[in-house]
PDB file of C-alpha atoms in Angstrom:
ATOM      1  CA  MET A 142      17.732 -19.989 -15.263  1.00  0.00           C
ATOM      2  CA  THR A 143      14.611 -18.068 -16.343  1.00  0.00           C
ATOM      3  CA  GLN A 144      12.542 -21.197 -15.912  1.00  0.00           C
ATOM      4  CA  ASP A 145      13.743 -21.472 -12.297  1.00  0.00           C
ATOM      5  CA  ARG A 146      12.887 -17.828 -11.681  1.00  0.00           C
ATOM      6  CA  ASN A 147       9.395 -18.229 -13.123  1.00  0.00           C
ATOM      7  CA  TYR A 148       8.818 -21.280 -10.920  1.00  0.00           C
ATOM      8  CA  LEU A 149       9.931 -19.358  -7.844  1.00  0.00           C
ATOM      9  CA  ARG A 150       7.608 -16.455  -8.715  1.00  0.00           C
ATOM     10  CA  MET A 151       4.652 -18.829  -8.497  1.00  0.00           C
ATOM     11  CA  LEU A 152       5.480 -20.009  -4.966  1.00  0.00           C
ATOM     12  CA  SER A 153       3.645 -18.669  -1.938  1.00  0.00           C
ATOM     13  CA  ASP A 154       5.562 -16.482   0.479  1.00  0.00           C
ATOM     14  CA  SER A 155       5.951 -19.320   2.986  1.00  0.00           C
ATOM     15  CA  GLU A 156       7.185 -21.661   0.254  1.00  0.00           C
ATOM     16  CA  LEU A 157       9.701 -19.027  -0.805  1.00  0.00           C
ATOM     17  CA  VAL A 158      11.012 -18.772   2.733  1.00  0.00           C
ATOM     18  CA  ARG A 159      11.422 -22.556   2.964  1.00  0.00           C
ATOM     19  CA  THR A 160      13.099 -22.642  -0.431  1.00  0.00           C
ATOM     20  CA  ALA A 161      15.426 -19.821   0.598  1.00  0.00           C
ATOM     21  CA  LEU A 162      17.251 -22.234   2.851  1.00  0.00           C
ATOM     22  CA  ASP A 163      18.251 -24.421  -0.105  1.00  0.00           C
ATOM     23  CA  ARG A 164      18.397 -22.240  -3.230  1.00  0.00           C
ATOM     24  CA  ASN A 165      20.885 -20.175  -5.196  1.00  0.00           C
ATOM     25  CA  HIS A 166      20.857 -16.560  -6.314  1.00  0.00           C
ATOM     26  CA  GLU A 167      17.661 -16.941  -8.385  1.00  0.00           C
ATOM     27  CA  LEU A 168      15.682 -16.846  -5.166  1.00  0.00           C
ATOM     28  CA  ALA A 169      17.339 -13.564  -4.261  1.00  0.00           C
ATOM     29  CA  VAL A 170      16.050 -12.017  -7.479  1.00  0.00           C
ATOM     30  CA  VAL A 171      12.498 -13.175  -6.797  1.00  0.00           C
ATOM     31  CA  LEU A 172      12.608 -12.036  -3.170  1.00  0.00           C
ATOM     32  CA  ALA A 173      13.890  -8.639  -4.275  1.00  0.00           C
ATOM     33  CA  GLU A 174      10.981  -8.355  -6.701  1.00  0.00           C
ATOM     34  CA  ARG A 175       8.473  -9.248  -3.977  1.00  0.00           C
ATOM     35  CA  LEU A 176      10.084  -6.794  -1.574  1.00  0.00           C
ATOM     36  CA  SER A 177       9.956  -4.070  -4.193  1.00  0.00           C
ATOM     37  CA  GLU A 178       6.237  -4.697  -4.683  1.00  0.00           C
ATOM     38  CA  LEU A 179       5.647  -4.580  -0.924  1.00  0.00           C
ATOM     39  CA  LEU A 180       7.586  -1.354  -0.588  1.00  0.00           C
ATOM     40  CA  ASN A 181       5.440   0.196  -3.315  1.00  0.00           C
ATOM     41  CA  VAL A 182       2.317  -0.914  -1.463  1.00  0.00           C
ATOM     42  CA  GLU A 183       3.616   0.647   1.752  1.00  0.00           C
ATOM     43  CA  ALA A 184       4.305   3.947  -0.025  1.00  0.00           C
ATOM     44  CA  GLU A 185       0.855   3.895  -1.637  1.00  0.00           C
ATOM     45  CA  LEU A 186      -0.731   3.204   1.751  1.00  0.00           C
ATOM     46  CA  GLU A 187       1.096   6.132   3.348  1.00  0.00           C
ATOM     47  CA  ASP A 188       0.009   8.392   0.478  1.00  0.00           C
ATOM     48  CA  ALA A 189      -3.590   7.243   0.915  1.00  0.00           C
ATOM     49  CA  LYS A 190      -3.465   7.900   4.666  1.00  0.00           C
ATOM     50  CA  THR A 191      -2.111  11.396   4.039  1.00  0.00           C
ATOM     51  CA  GLU A 192      -4.853  12.090   1.505  1.00  0.00           C
ATOM     52  CA  ILE A 193      -7.519  10.831   3.929  1.00  0.00           C
ATOM     53  CA  ASP A 194      -6.173  13.120   6.640  1.00  0.00           C
ATOM     54  CA  GLU A 195      -6.273  16.098   4.255  1.00  0.00           C
ATOM     55  CA  LEU A 196      -9.825  15.258   3.176  1.00  0.00           C
ATOM     56  CA  ASN A 197     -10.930  14.953   6.811  1.00  0.00           C
ATOM     57  CA  LYS A 198      -9.477  18.398   7.543  1.00  0.00           C
ATOM     58  CA  ARG A 199     -11.355  19.858   4.571  1.00  0.00           C
ATOM     59  CA  LEU A 200     -14.540  18.141   5.729  1.00  0.00           C
ATOM     60  CA  ASP A 201     -14.115  19.545   9.233  1.00  0.00           C
ATOM     61  CA  SER A 202     -13.646  23.023   7.768  1.00  0.00           C
ATOM     62  CA  TRP A 203     -16.754  22.695   5.597  1.00  0.00           C
ATOM     63  CA  MET A 204     -18.795  21.382   8.514  1.00  0.00           C
ATOM     64  CA  GLU A 205     -17.664  24.333  10.601  1.00  0.00           C
ATOM     65  CA  GLN A 206     -18.680  26.708   7.819  1.00  0.00           C
ATOM     66  CA  ALA A 207     -22.040  24.952   7.446  1.00  0.00           C
ATOM     67  CA  ASN A 208     -22.670  25.195  11.183  1.00  0.00           C
ATOM     68  CA  THR A 209     -21.772  28.883  11.147  1.00  0.00           C
ATOM     69  CA  LEU A 210     -24.143  29.537   8.248  1.00  0.00           C
ATOM     70  CA  HIS A 211     -26.850  27.504   9.943  1.00  0.00           C
ATOM     71  CA  ALA A 212     -26.441  29.515  13.146  1.00  0.00           C
ATOM     72  CA  GLN A 213     -26.624  32.765  11.164  1.00  0.00           C
ATOM     73  CA  LEU A 214     -29.846  31.617   9.496  1.00  0.00           C
ATOM     74  CA  GLU A 215     -31.326  30.603  12.846  1.00  0.00           C
ATOM     75  CA  ALA A 216     -30.480  34.036  14.274  1.00  0.00           C
ATOM     76  CA  LYS A 217     -32.499  35.849  11.585  1.00  0.00           C
TER      77      LYS A 217
END
């Protein structure tokens, strides 16, 4: 049983899909593991996008402050 599962883990995604038509519950375990990994990647991607947005907002704020300070220096 474990040997079958290890074999299935080594298959490419397309090979897993083809095998899904003919296999037993071991394939379900492997597919669930792959799906779990993909879901984690999706969550990490969303977190990264959120962090990028926050960093861009901070950058915009700092640029605005820098421009204000620059204008004040130019006015003197």
